[in-house]
Amino acid sequence: MTINELNKIFIVAKWEFLEKVKTKAFILSLIISPLIVMLFAFGPTLLLSHQEEGGTKPIGILDASGKYFLPAYKKISAFTLKNNQPAYIVRNLYNKASSINALKKTADSLTLKNDIDGYIFITSSNDAFKFEYRSPGSSAFKDLSRFERTLNQVRIESEFRKRNADTSLIRITSANVTMNPVKIDKSGKEAKNDFLVTFFSSFMFIMVLMMTILSSGGMLIRSLLEEKSNRLIEILVSSCTAKELLGGKVLGLCLLGLLQVLVWAIISLGLLGNNIIPPEAFNNILPMLVYFVLGFFFYSALFVGVGSVVSTEQEAQMVNSYLSILLIVPVVFIAPVIENPDTVLVKVLSYIPFTTPTIMLIRLNASHVPVSEIFLTFLILIISTAAAVVFSSKIFEIGILSYGKMSNLKEIVKLIKRR
Amino acid sequence: MLVLEGLRKEYKNLTAVDEISFSVEPGKIFGLLGPNGAGKTTTIRMILNIIKPSSGTITYNGEIINHAFDKLTGYLPEERGLYKKSKVIDIIVYFGQLKGLSKIEAISNAQLWLKKLEIEDLKERKSGELSKGNQQKIQFIIATLHNPEVLILDEPFTGFDPVNQQLIKNIIVSLAQQGKIIILSTHQMDTAEKLCKQIFLINKGKEVLSGSIAEIKKKYASNTVRIEYENASDKISALPGVVQADVFNNYAEVQLENNIAPEQFLKTIINQISLKGFSIIEPSLNKIFIDEIKKDFDN
């Protein structure tokens, strides 16, 4: 490659980079993409933890057995909101004068009138108890689990008392065992192997990779379309070779992608500092970045080639959606791969360049991947990227000068062979 | 001198350009004419080294063209358009740099040309905000910014109002006078007739007609004169040497016998009718174009 060629590649890359950096689409994607990723990653947790802040809830207890109300009342009333207000105001719905059926009817109507959020209904026959939480909507997960825990405690305490057992045993018996998974490797390092950490870490990287490729790939196809429809492409290829143009466009695109990643990295470092993202998510940051960059190059090279065949807006959308599907397919594998990172299928998928980046991003976090395998997959990605560049530049040389109906695959293959 | 020799371009089922040869001298505007789909664009693309000919050669000053030739060419394509969201000056400088100018050269040349085309004040605007005519001026600047030796202009006048057409015409003529090779591709036969010294008429990929305009007109001259007169319309057909005459109230178009020269005819009739005017009718390029293309399609 001569200095002249490099110079032209650089001029094209600079133009592509500077002109796209200024576009609204790019600035939006810079801000919106991490927002979407965060929404996916933290949305459910945020939703759960925010339910409590709904305020104090009136609930009722209708205890037909007569054994649970008082202790349950005490314990449930003790729950507080963040501002130290009681979480629940508990009403006793039991009344000796009425039949259980009548009481239940009254309680149901109170609930439906929204006087209370719902009520705990306790019945017993012989020594078996039945517990219901009756409410008009689907009940909040957090409330239900609190009531369950409370009533279990009450039941155990009453059984202990019945048998005159030492009540201090209650605390011991009600403590649960939790199993902490620890990932170990040959070097003796230990790491917390948390499904959530693995998921978030891999998931974030994969989402960011996808968004970067999709947004910059989409921009590239649109700009090629513009250049083709106003024949600027002819002035361009009469000033430099198609290869220089392709090289410049891919380079500009990659710079754009890297800028995006840089901005997002700064954002996530900020989140890391605030303990929003667990630091374990960045354990394998170096190989992960390599997979990210190689994956990005590979897909960008493909986008440029395929994009050059497009000559109308509709075709551009079609091509874009095909490539998006290609990108999204590996995401389906995230959860199963985290659970079983060492199956044969997963290993096979790690050697197919289309899925290599995604699968390896997960495997790195989910299990111990041998260094040899990491380098082998790097090599596969590098070779496939080179192949994609050669393939794309051939399509590109033909594609940029064809304005008619989009060539089908057969025609493209023929064209490539003929040259 | 730019020389095309035995140039041929084949596609799968189609010969777009079939064995054409011509040469273009510096300083003379060369007209590349032909109907739509005749092979003009393919020829231009080969000259610009965008596509390779299937056979035949293109040489510039004796050397077969290669990518070093890119710097020497400027091109105004027929379809118009620019990067809509980019600033005028940025676009001009980008293309100038691709043609080998330094950034400083590109900027100073751009200033010069923007001034020459009377659109200096638009340089910081986005190209999408400009009128069609002004966008076209920008494209013209892109084609000429790097002072190319070979300038290819595809329909440079369409889309301009008469004032700007004249402005562009003057610039093209002065570029030719500076010794540049200018290839003008157009459908406007009257423009080609006025500007071009040489033409090449192409149809269905093949040469139909070529040469200097003067020669071509001579070849297609039908020995016809136009005479203007007073009160003589009934005498015209009977004049000596007249083969056929289209007679109107005050003038007539008269075709003469082949062996009678117009000046000889003038001498004969000057005493017979009261003559107001006399001129030799040359066939217009437009008529030659239409006749030849028709003939070609009939074959």
XYZ file of C-alpha atoms in Angstrom:
718
model
C 0.000 0.000 0.000
C 1.485 3.326 -1.020
C 1.452 6.578 0.910
C -0.889 7.998 -1.689
C -3.397 5.188 -1.119
C -3.162 5.545 2.646
C -3.627 9.266 2.299
C -6.842 8.804 0.318
C -8.140 6.191 2.760
C -7.427 8.673 5.527
C -9.226 11.530 3.710
C -12.317 9.369 3.171
C -12.224 8.074 6.759
C -11.929 11.582 8.155
C -14.844 12.798 6.071
C -17.051 9.841 7.008
C -16.187 10.239 10.670
C -16.609 14.011 10.927
C -19.790 14.197 8.872
C -21.484 11.386 10.805
C -20.359 12.514 14.235
C -22.301 15.724 13.667
C -25.554 14.005 12.710
C -28.517 13.931 15.057
C -28.836 10.176 14.548
C -25.366 9.585 15.930
C -25.744 11.901 18.899
C -29.073 10.272 19.727
C -27.660 6.765 19.460
C -24.836 7.814 21.753
C -27.331 8.686 24.469
C -30.262 6.411 23.747
C -28.389 3.125 23.324
C -26.931 3.024 26.835
C -30.313 4.084 28.181
C -31.951 1.119 26.479
C -29.248 -1.236 27.734
C -29.705 0.048 31.269
C -33.455 -0.230 30.998
C -33.106 -3.895 30.030
C -30.513 -4.601 32.649
C -31.860 -2.736 35.636
C -35.476 -2.044 34.778
C -36.969 -5.137 36.441
C -34.968 -4.641 39.646
C -35.837 -0.983 39.798
C -39.511 -1.771 39.316
C -39.486 -4.306 42.153
C -37.708 -2.119 44.642
C -39.861 0.877 43.852
C -43.162 -0.794 44.663
C -42.624 -0.261 48.368
C -42.652 3.456 47.885
C -46.320 3.333 46.943
C -47.165 4.370 50.521
C -48.857 2.705 53.481
C -51.262 -0.026 52.388
C -54.433 -0.891 54.288
C -54.913 -4.656 54.467
C -57.116 -6.962 56.439
C -56.837 -10.288 58.219
C -59.782 -12.640 58.452
C -58.689 -15.437 60.739
C -61.367 -18.108 61.085
C -59.020 -20.285 63.157
C -58.597 -17.563 65.763
C -54.982 -18.583 66.324
C -53.034 -16.358 63.953
C -54.461 -12.889 64.067
C -52.664 -11.390 66.996
C -49.076 -12.515 66.318
C -49.484 -11.880 62.567
C -50.931 -8.445 63.271
C -47.912 -7.532 65.387
C -45.370 -8.705 62.880
C -47.015 -7.239 59.761
C -47.564 -3.876 61.426
C -43.823 -3.796 62.218
C -42.809 -3.509 58.521
C -41.879 0.059 57.649
C -41.372 2.115 54.523
C -38.072 3.913 53.840
C -39.459 7.028 55.564
C -40.218 4.984 58.732
C -43.960 5.130 58.194
C -45.665 1.764 58.677
C -45.848 -0.267 55.462
C -49.268 -1.719 56.322
C -52.244 -0.764 58.398
C -53.890 -4.022 59.442
C -57.597 -4.397 60.147
C -59.173 -7.305 61.923
C -62.061 -8.474 59.806
C -63.191 -11.204 62.211
C -66.362 -10.872 64.195
C -67.793 -13.601 66.439
C -71.381 -12.582 65.695
C -71.292 -13.422 61.966
C -70.752 -16.623 60.041
C -67.462 -17.090 58.187
C -69.229 -16.970 54.843
C -70.876 -13.660 55.648
C -67.586 -12.232 56.901
C -65.855 -13.344 53.738
C -68.512 -11.621 51.649
C -68.103 -8.372 53.589
C -64.332 -8.582 53.336
C -64.508 -9.209 49.585
C -66.743 -6.179 49.099
C -64.446 -4.012 51.236
C -61.554 -5.045 49.024
C -63.476 -4.396 45.834
C -64.479 -0.968 47.114
C -60.746 -0.287 47.629
C -61.207 0.273 51.375
C -58.416 -2.253 51.785
C -55.826 -3.499 49.259
C -56.567 -7.118 50.092
C -56.853 -9.447 53.042
C -55.284 -12.572 54.430
C -57.879 -15.301 54.815
C -57.028 -18.113 57.204
C -59.198 -21.222 57.618
C -58.576 -24.447 59.439
C -60.106 -27.851 59.446
C -58.815 -30.326 62.005
C -55.198 -29.287 62.305
C -54.617 -28.260 58.656
C -54.515 -24.576 57.873
C -55.216 -22.870 54.582
C -53.929 -19.390 53.733
C -55.203 -17.090 51.007
C -54.365 -13.557 50.092
C -57.478 -12.180 48.416
C -57.186 -9.021 46.376
C -58.750 -7.641 43.163
C -55.528 -7.303 41.157
C -52.482 -9.479 40.905
C -50.702 -9.104 44.201
C -47.300 -7.546 44.573
C -44.592 -10.147 44.792
C -42.902 -8.380 47.657
C -46.059 -8.211 49.826
C -46.862 -11.857 49.235
C -43.414 -13.066 50.200
C -43.492 -10.928 53.358
C -46.843 -12.361 54.424
C -45.662 -15.870 53.686
C -42.548 -15.423 55.779
C -44.498 -13.825 58.629
C -47.135 -16.520 58.784
C -44.541 -19.278 58.623
C -42.787 -17.729 61.591
C -46.065 -17.396 63.488
C -46.935 -21.006 62.762
C -43.521 -22.311 63.863
C -43.591 -20.184 67.023
C -47.017 -21.472 67.993
C -45.982 -25.075 67.368
C -42.869 -24.566 69.500
C -44.935 -23.060 72.278
C -47.436 -25.893 72.142
C -44.593 -28.326 72.736
C -42.920 -26.140 75.382
C -39.722 -25.933 73.316
C -37.029 -23.333 73.739
C -38.197 -20.381 71.631
C -34.635 -19.271 70.939
C -34.432 -22.311 68.657
C -36.895 -20.611 66.384
C -34.312 -18.225 65.023
C -31.969 -21.107 64.315
C -34.548 -23.209 62.544
C -35.888 -20.415 60.432
C -32.487 -19.373 59.106
C -32.039 -20.661 55.537
C -28.944 -21.947 53.853
C -27.871 -20.164 50.651
C -25.438 -21.769 48.236
C -22.757 -19.369 46.949
C -21.206 -20.470 43.666
C -17.474 -19.700 43.420
C -15.609 -19.933 40.119
C -12.072 -21.283 40.534
C -9.277 -21.701 37.990
C -5.830 -23.300 37.803
C -4.014 -20.205 38.980
C -5.888 -20.460 42.263
C -7.928 -17.324 41.640
C -11.416 -17.346 43.029
C -14.305 -15.297 41.794
C -17.906 -15.003 42.742
C -19.772 -16.833 40.025
C -23.062 -15.145 40.091
C -25.549 -15.768 37.327
C -26.621 -12.142 37.464
C -23.092 -10.786 37.264
C -22.317 -13.034 34.313
C -25.561 -12.141 32.666
C -25.199 -8.409 33.105
C -21.593 -8.314 32.083
C -22.053 -10.422 28.946
C -25.413 -8.972 28.199
C -24.177 -5.390 28.394
C -21.266 -6.094 26.091
C -23.431 -7.929 23.589
C -26.108 -5.266 23.599
C -23.539 -2.516 23.155
C -21.883 -4.471 20.334
C -25.216 -4.938 18.585
C -26.282 -1.347 18.977
C -22.959 -0.047 17.732
C -23.017 -2.266 14.671
C -26.650 -1.577 13.909
C -26.509 2.168 14.320
C -23.286 2.723 12.427
C -24.155 0.066 9.833
C -27.500 1.716 9.231
C -25.826 5.096 8.866
C -23.365 3.651 6.390
C -26.055 2.112 4.204
C -28.004 5.364 4.169
C -24.964 7.405 3.196
C -24.022 4.944 0.439
C -27.583 5.167 -0.808
C -27.334 8.961 -0.889
C -24.057 8.824 -2.781
C -25.459 6.358 -5.264
C -28.718 8.170 -5.883
C -27.013 11.493 -6.644
C -24.073 9.924 -8.470
C -21.553 11.412 -6.075
C -20.175 7.911 -6.025
C -18.977 8.390 -9.606
C -17.040 11.506 -8.698
C -15.635 9.602 -5.728
C -14.455 6.592 -7.736
C -13.044 8.867 -10.426
C -10.906 10.408 -7.661
C -9.843 7.269 -5.819
C -10.107 3.518 -6.297
C -13.079 1.541 -4.998
C -10.730 -0.207 -2.563
C -9.531 3.102 -1.130
C -13.113 4.268 -0.791
C -14.139 1.026 0.936
C -11.101 1.149 3.206
C -11.843 4.742 4.166
C -15.479 4.023 4.861
C -14.726 0.981 7.043
C -12.034 2.895 8.914
C -14.320 5.893 9.457
C -17.052 3.577 10.667
C -14.719 1.847 13.083
C -13.516 5.160 14.486
C -17.135 6.113 14.953
C -17.848 2.823 16.723
C -14.829 3.215 18.956
C -15.900 6.723 19.901
C -19.299 5.345 20.868
C -17.694 2.632 22.957
C -15.417 5.149 24.612
C -18.353 7.329 25.617
C -20.234 4.303 26.905
C -17.175 3.083 28.764
C -16.978 6.417 30.554
C -20.661 6.162 31.429
C -20.234 2.635 32.777
C -17.150 3.633 34.747
C -19.356 6.257 36.341
C -21.937 3.597 37.141
C -19.192 1.338 38.445
C -18.071 4.084 40.795
C -21.592 4.306 42.131
C -21.802 0.518 42.588
C -24.638 0.290 40.095
C -22.681 -2.172 37.975
C -20.869 -4.867 39.961
C -17.075 -4.625 39.499
C -16.976 -8.367 38.764
C -18.570 -7.530 35.408
C -15.180 -6.235 34.238
C -13.014 -9.177 35.257
C -12.222 -10.199 31.680
C -12.225 -6.750 30.200
C -9.182 -7.164 27.928
C -10.182 -10.233 25.912
C -13.743 -8.937 25.928
C -12.643 -5.718 24.293
C -10.717 -7.647 21.653
C -13.794 -9.738 20.832
C -15.818 -6.586 20.728
C -13.509 -4.760 18.327
C -12.968 -7.785 16.070
C -16.682 -8.518 15.995
C -17.362 -4.935 15.103
C -14.809 -4.951 12.254
C -16.174 -8.221 10.906
C -19.778 -7.049 10.789
C -18.845 -3.560 9.504
C -16.946 -5.059 6.583
C -19.998 -7.176 5.729
C -22.311 -4.167 5.999
C -20.244 -2.126 3.552
C -20.265 -4.861 0.946
C -23.906 -5.747 1.223
C -24.894 -2.097 1.577
C -23.287 -1.174 -1.719
C -25.765 -3.327 -3.656
C -28.720 -1.359 -2.364
C -30.221 1.338 -4.568
C -33.548 2.248 -2.967
C -34.782 3.053 0.526
C -36.906 -0.129 0.634
C -33.958 -2.334 -0.259
C -31.889 -0.603 2.377
C -34.490 -1.427 5.014
C -34.652 -5.021 3.842
C -30.889 -5.497 3.961
C -30.784 -3.774 7.326
C -33.368 -6.093 8.815
C -31.622 -9.225 7.472
C -28.355 -8.141 9.019
C -30.125 -7.301 12.274
C -31.549 -10.813 12.453
C -28.073 -12.202 11.901
C -26.945 -10.107 14.852
C -29.844 -10.912 17.141
C -29.795 -14.713 16.706
C -26.835 -15.226 19.074
C -28.620 -13.243 21.797
C -31.094 -16.123 22.066
C -28.216 -18.220 23.347
C -27.245 -15.960 26.240
C -29.166 -17.677 29.034
C -28.586 -21.313 27.962
C -24.887 -20.650 27.364
C -24.456 -19.115 30.809
C -26.041 -22.168 32.366
C -24.093 -24.698 30.302
C -20.983 -22.962 29.017
C -19.085 -26.129 28.176
C -21.361 -28.102 25.883
C -20.282 -29.176 22.412
C -22.855 -26.949 20.713
C -21.535 -23.895 22.510
C -17.970 -24.791 21.502
C -19.025 -25.195 17.883
C -20.828 -21.844 17.948
C -17.701 -20.165 19.298
C -15.846 -21.141 16.132
C -18.433 -19.741 13.697
C -17.417 -16.123 13.056
C -21.009 -14.847 13.059
C -21.554 -16.069 16.614
C -17.955 -16.064 17.910
C -18.041 -12.598 19.515
C -21.362 -13.122 21.295
C -20.704 -16.642 22.522
C -17.174 -15.873 23.646
C -18.321 -12.763 25.491
C -20.577 -15.047 27.528
C -18.166 -17.936 27.937
C -15.408 -15.683 29.246
C -17.629 -14.755 32.157
C -19.425 -18.034 32.653
C -16.560 -20.498 32.761
C -12.830 -20.838 32.510
C -11.869 -20.662 28.811
C -8.387 -22.008 27.962
C -6.002 -19.366 26.586
C -5.381 -21.503 23.490
C -9.059 -21.371 22.682
C -9.150 -17.614 23.121
C -6.297 -17.140 20.675
C -7.765 -19.614 18.221
C -11.045 -17.706 18.142
C -9.170 -14.408 17.789
C -7.439 -15.904 14.780
C -10.719 -17.133 13.307
C -12.212 -13.668 13.661
C -9.193 -11.965 12.113
C -9.166 -14.329 9.143
C -12.925 -14.010 8.641
C -12.679 -10.228 8.825
C -9.994 -10.261 6.135
C -12.200 -12.570 4.051
C -15.175 -10.276 4.612
C -13.133 -7.286 3.433
C -12.070 -9.099 0.241
C -15.614 -10.338 -0.367
C -17.102 -6.912 0.310
C -14.640 -5.010 -1.840
C -15.556 -7.245 -4.784
C -19.263 -6.662 -4.308
C -18.556 -3.010 -3.612
C -16.726 -2.417 -6.899
C -19.697 -3.772 -8.793
C -22.449 -2.703 -6.443
C -21.669 0.999 -6.267
C -22.074 1.411 -10.012
C -25.292 -0.572 -10.385
C -28.439 1.445 -10.041
C -31.145 -0.909 -11.212
C -32.912 -3.669 -9.370
C -30.885 -5.099 -6.534
C -28.856 -8.042 -7.763
C -29.791 -11.359 -6.229
C -27.213 -13.547 -4.572
C -26.725 -15.706 -7.675
C -25.925 -12.707 -9.836
C -23.513 -11.331 -7.277
C -21.662 -14.645 -7.066
C -21.474 -14.760 -10.869
C -20.151 -11.209 -11.008
C -17.488 -11.967 -8.445
C -16.405 -15.101 -10.277
C -16.199 -13.312 -13.595
C -13.826 -10.660 -12.360
C -4.237 14.689 -26.485
C -6.749 12.102 -25.319
C -7.073 9.158 -27.691
C -9.633 6.370 -27.584
C -8.853 3.465 -29.829
C -11.080 0.490 -30.628
C -12.800 0.896 -27.288
C -15.287 -1.820 -26.401
C -17.252 -2.641 -23.267
C -19.365 -5.755 -22.982
C -21.792 -6.705 -20.264
C -23.554 -10.026 -19.902
C -26.069 -9.693 -22.733
C -25.111 -6.320 -24.030
C -22.360 -4.521 -25.837
C -22.607 -1.060 -24.321
C -19.753 0.395 -26.361
C -18.683 -1.202 -29.604
C -15.291 -0.428 -31.142
C -15.313 3.331 -30.941
C -12.298 5.507 -31.650
C -11.827 9.232 -31.405
C -9.311 11.752 -30.207
C -9.786 14.986 -28.343
C -7.381 17.878 -28.744
C -6.715 20.407 -26.036
C -8.326 23.783 -26.470
C -11.265 22.558 -28.507
C -14.566 21.619 -26.918
C -15.531 18.120 -27.948
C -19.199 17.124 -28.119
C -20.122 13.565 -27.200
C -23.670 13.280 -28.456
C -26.248 10.549 -28.584
C -29.707 9.535 -27.440
C -30.395 8.073 -23.992
C -28.790 4.689 -23.474
C -26.475 5.116 -26.469
C -23.325 4.347 -24.487
C -22.223 7.872 -23.567
C -22.070 7.240 -19.818
C -20.190 3.968 -20.282
C -17.683 5.770 -22.502
C -17.282 8.537 -19.934
C -16.817 6.001 -17.133
C -14.051 4.319 -19.099
C -12.305 7.639 -19.732
C -12.577 8.389 -16.003
C -11.061 4.999 -15.263
C -14.084 3.988 -13.196
C -14.566 0.858 -15.280
C -12.105 -1.023 -17.442
C -12.771 -1.505 -21.159
C -13.240 -5.091 -22.394
C -10.836 -4.256 -25.196
C -9.228 -1.207 -26.786
C -7.126 1.493 -25.208
C -7.384 5.001 -23.859
C -4.191 7.032 -23.906
C -3.434 10.488 -22.637
C -0.400 12.173 -24.196
C 0.704 8.777 -25.461
C 0.411 6.892 -22.190
C -2.259 4.392 -21.274
C -4.322 5.887 -18.473
C -3.944 4.571 -14.922
C -4.868 5.836 -11.475
C -2.296 8.628 -11.653
C -4.610 10.043 -14.346
C -7.381 10.488 -11.709
C -5.825 13.763 -10.553
C -5.990 15.203 -14.062
C -9.702 14.618 -14.622
C -12.729 16.561 -13.488
C -16.268 15.268 -13.856
C -19.715 16.812 -13.657
C -22.234 13.956 -13.732
C -25.678 14.396 -15.214
C -27.579 13.581 -12.015
C -27.208 16.375 -9.541
C -26.884 16.151 -5.810
C -24.541 16.731 -2.914
C -24.267 15.688 0.704
C -27.393 17.519 1.841
C -26.441 17.940 5.473
C -22.875 19.030 4.920
C -21.499 22.524 4.558
C -20.729 23.747 1.048
C -17.099 24.592 1.777
C -16.516 21.223 3.504
C -17.867 19.308 0.527
C -15.728 21.246 -1.959
C -12.594 20.792 0.138
C -13.255 17.051 0.584
C -13.441 16.422 -3.160
C -10.486 18.727 -3.757
C -8.382 16.733 -1.301
C -9.385 13.468 -2.946
C -8.123 14.918 -6.219
C -4.770 15.524 -4.581
C -4.985 19.124 -3.392
C -3.753 20.056 0.049
C -6.355 21.416 2.403
C -4.982 24.955 2.071
C -4.947 24.776 -1.725
C -8.450 23.379 -1.746
C -9.769 26.176 0.456
C -8.110 28.974 -1.522
C -9.220 27.504 -4.879
C -12.726 27.124 -3.481
C -12.821 30.821 -2.502
C -11.747 31.781 -6.000
C -14.365 29.656 -7.712
C -17.165 30.605 -5.331
C -16.420 34.221 -6.169
C -16.253 33.526 -9.900
C -19.668 31.842 -9.774
C -21.105 34.619 -7.598
C -21.997 32.399 -4.611
C -19.328 33.424 -2.111
C -21.921 34.061 0.592
C -23.184 30.467 0.510
C -19.998 28.708 1.577
C -21.012 28.167 5.210
C -24.521 26.990 4.339
C -25.664 23.375 4.203
C -25.916 22.245 0.599
C -29.454 20.942 1.120
C -30.629 24.500 1.815
C -29.444 25.811 -1.559
C -31.496 26.248 -4.729
C -31.064 23.689 -7.489
C -29.081 26.110 -9.626
C -26.697 26.951 -6.799
C -26.174 23.271 -5.967
C -25.266 22.770 -9.585
C -22.714 25.560 -9.359
C -21.134 23.753 -6.402
C -20.912 20.602 -8.481
C -19.316 22.538 -11.280
C -16.750 23.857 -8.802
C -16.058 20.291 -7.606
C -15.330 19.300 -11.212
C -12.905 22.169 -11.843
C -11.408 22.956 -8.423
C -8.168 21.008 -8.895
C -7.521 22.618 -12.280
C -7.929 19.366 -14.242
C -6.452 18.929 -17.700
C -9.399 16.824 -18.819
C -12.868 18.079 -17.962
C -15.940 15.961 -18.649
C -19.257 17.768 -18.388
C -22.495 15.819 -18.677
C -25.412 18.157 -19.469
C -23.814 21.139 -17.716
C -26.579 23.602 -18.616
C -29.825 21.913 -17.655
C -31.315 23.390 -14.522
C -29.725 26.821 -14.962
C -31.635 29.989 -15.795
C -30.522 31.823 -18.967
C -28.286 34.253 -17.055
C -26.406 31.466 -15.312
C -26.308 29.356 -18.484
C -24.408 32.224 -20.083
C -22.111 32.483 -17.048
C -21.249 28.771 -17.216
C -20.871 28.895 -21.014
C -18.345 31.713 -20.718
C -16.375 29.813 -18.110
C -16.317 26.644 -20.229
C -15.125 28.612 -23.257
C -12.386 30.304 -21.239
C -11.269 26.935 -19.831
C -10.983 25.649 -23.388
C -8.954 28.689 -24.330
C -6.573 27.826 -21.497
C -5.816 24.639 -23.409
C -7.909 22.143 -21.487
C -9.471 19.063 -22.974
C -13.212 19.465 -22.599
C -15.726 16.761 -23.372
C -19.301 17.999 -23.393
C -22.061 15.422 -23.338
C -25.449 16.887 -24.098
C -28.841 16.529 -25.745
C -29.042 20.252 -26.482
C -27.973 20.294 -30.091
C -28.062 24.068 -30.427
C -25.614 24.381 -27.509
C -23.344 21.719 -28.956
C -23.506 23.473 -32.311
C -22.466 26.770 -30.766
C -19.740 25.503 -28.452
C -18.186 22.386 -29.967
C -15.521 22.269 -32.630
C -15.652 18.501 -32.925
C -18.437 16.063 -32.277
C -18.876 12.328 -31.947
C -22.367 10.944 -32.382
C -22.926 7.557 -30.766
C -25.954 5.281 -30.937
C -26.424 1.720 -29.683
C -22.764 1.728 -28.701
C -21.504 2.467 -32.192
C -20.181 5.531 -33.955
C -22.780 7.149 -36.163
C -21.012 10.313 -37.112
C -17.868 12.187 -36.177
C -15.693 15.055 -37.210
C -15.615 18.817 -37.092
C -18.934 20.597 -37.106
C -18.009 22.564 -40.235
C -17.195 19.381 -42.167
C -20.287 17.609 -41.028
C -22.505 20.503 -42.019
C -20.854 20.658 -45.414
C -21.421 16.957 -45.871
C -25.083 17.257 -44.977
C -25.659 20.502 -46.847
C -28.493 20.088 -49.334
C -27.661 23.114 -51.530
C -30.607 25.031 -50.144
C -30.945 28.811 -49.913
C -33.403 31.139 -48.293
C -34.523 34.154 -50.250
C -36.554 37.063 -48.962
C -38.460 39.267 -51.374
C -41.438 41.517 -52.052
C -44.377 40.500 -54.217
C -42.659 37.708 -56.055
C -44.066 34.531 -54.507
C -45.609 33.367 -57.768
C -42.295 33.600 -59.672
C -40.101 31.529 -57.364
C -40.768 28.015 -58.584
C -40.117 29.048 -62.149
C -36.639 30.465 -61.485
C -33.801 28.671 -63.304
C -31.972 25.936 -61.372
C -34.707 25.388 -58.753
C -35.426 21.771 -57.927
C -37.984 22.367 -55.222
C -39.237 25.361 -53.268
C -41.210 25.961 -50.071
C -42.811 29.285 -50.870
C -44.245 31.653 -48.273
C -45.552 35.232 -48.528
C -42.275 37.039 -47.937
C -39.680 34.311 -48.168
C -38.973 30.903 -49.631
C -36.626 27.991 -48.980
C -35.294 26.828 -52.289
C -33.365 23.677 -53.083
C -31.002 24.144 -56.035
C -29.751 21.766 -58.686
C -26.514 20.139 -57.569
C -24.346 21.834 -60.185
C -25.580 25.310 -59.369
C -23.647 27.123 -56.659
C -25.649 29.493 -54.422
C -23.641 32.558 -55.510
C -24.310 31.726 -59.169
C -28.023 31.468 -58.382
C -27.889 34.816 -56.629
C -26.391 36.479 -59.677
C -29.179 35.082 -61.845
C -32.098 36.126 -59.712
C -30.892 39.508 -58.522
C -32.342 41.209 -61.584
C -35.505 39.136 -61.759
C -37.127 39.770 -58.375
C -36.902 42.514 -55.789
C -34.614 40.765 -53.342
C -34.637 41.696 -49.619
C -32.332 39.015 -48.279
C -30.350 35.959 -49.274
C -28.749 33.267 -47.136
C -27.430 29.740 -47.408
C -29.381 27.310 -45.267
C -27.178 24.943 -43.352
C -28.814 21.889 -41.873
C -28.975 22.278 -38.081
C -27.085 19.780 -35.954
C -30.418 18.937 -34.428
C -31.808 17.876 -37.813
C -28.691 15.883 -38.657
C -28.877 14.186 -35.245
C -32.541 13.252 -35.640
C -32.114 12.062 -39.232
C -29.078 9.952 -38.443
C -30.524 8.371 -35.323
C -33.732 7.587 -37.178
C -31.767 6.005 -39.994
C -29.815 3.995 -37.461
C -32.929 2.709 -35.730
C -34.541 1.851 -39.083
C -31.630 -0.405 -39.971
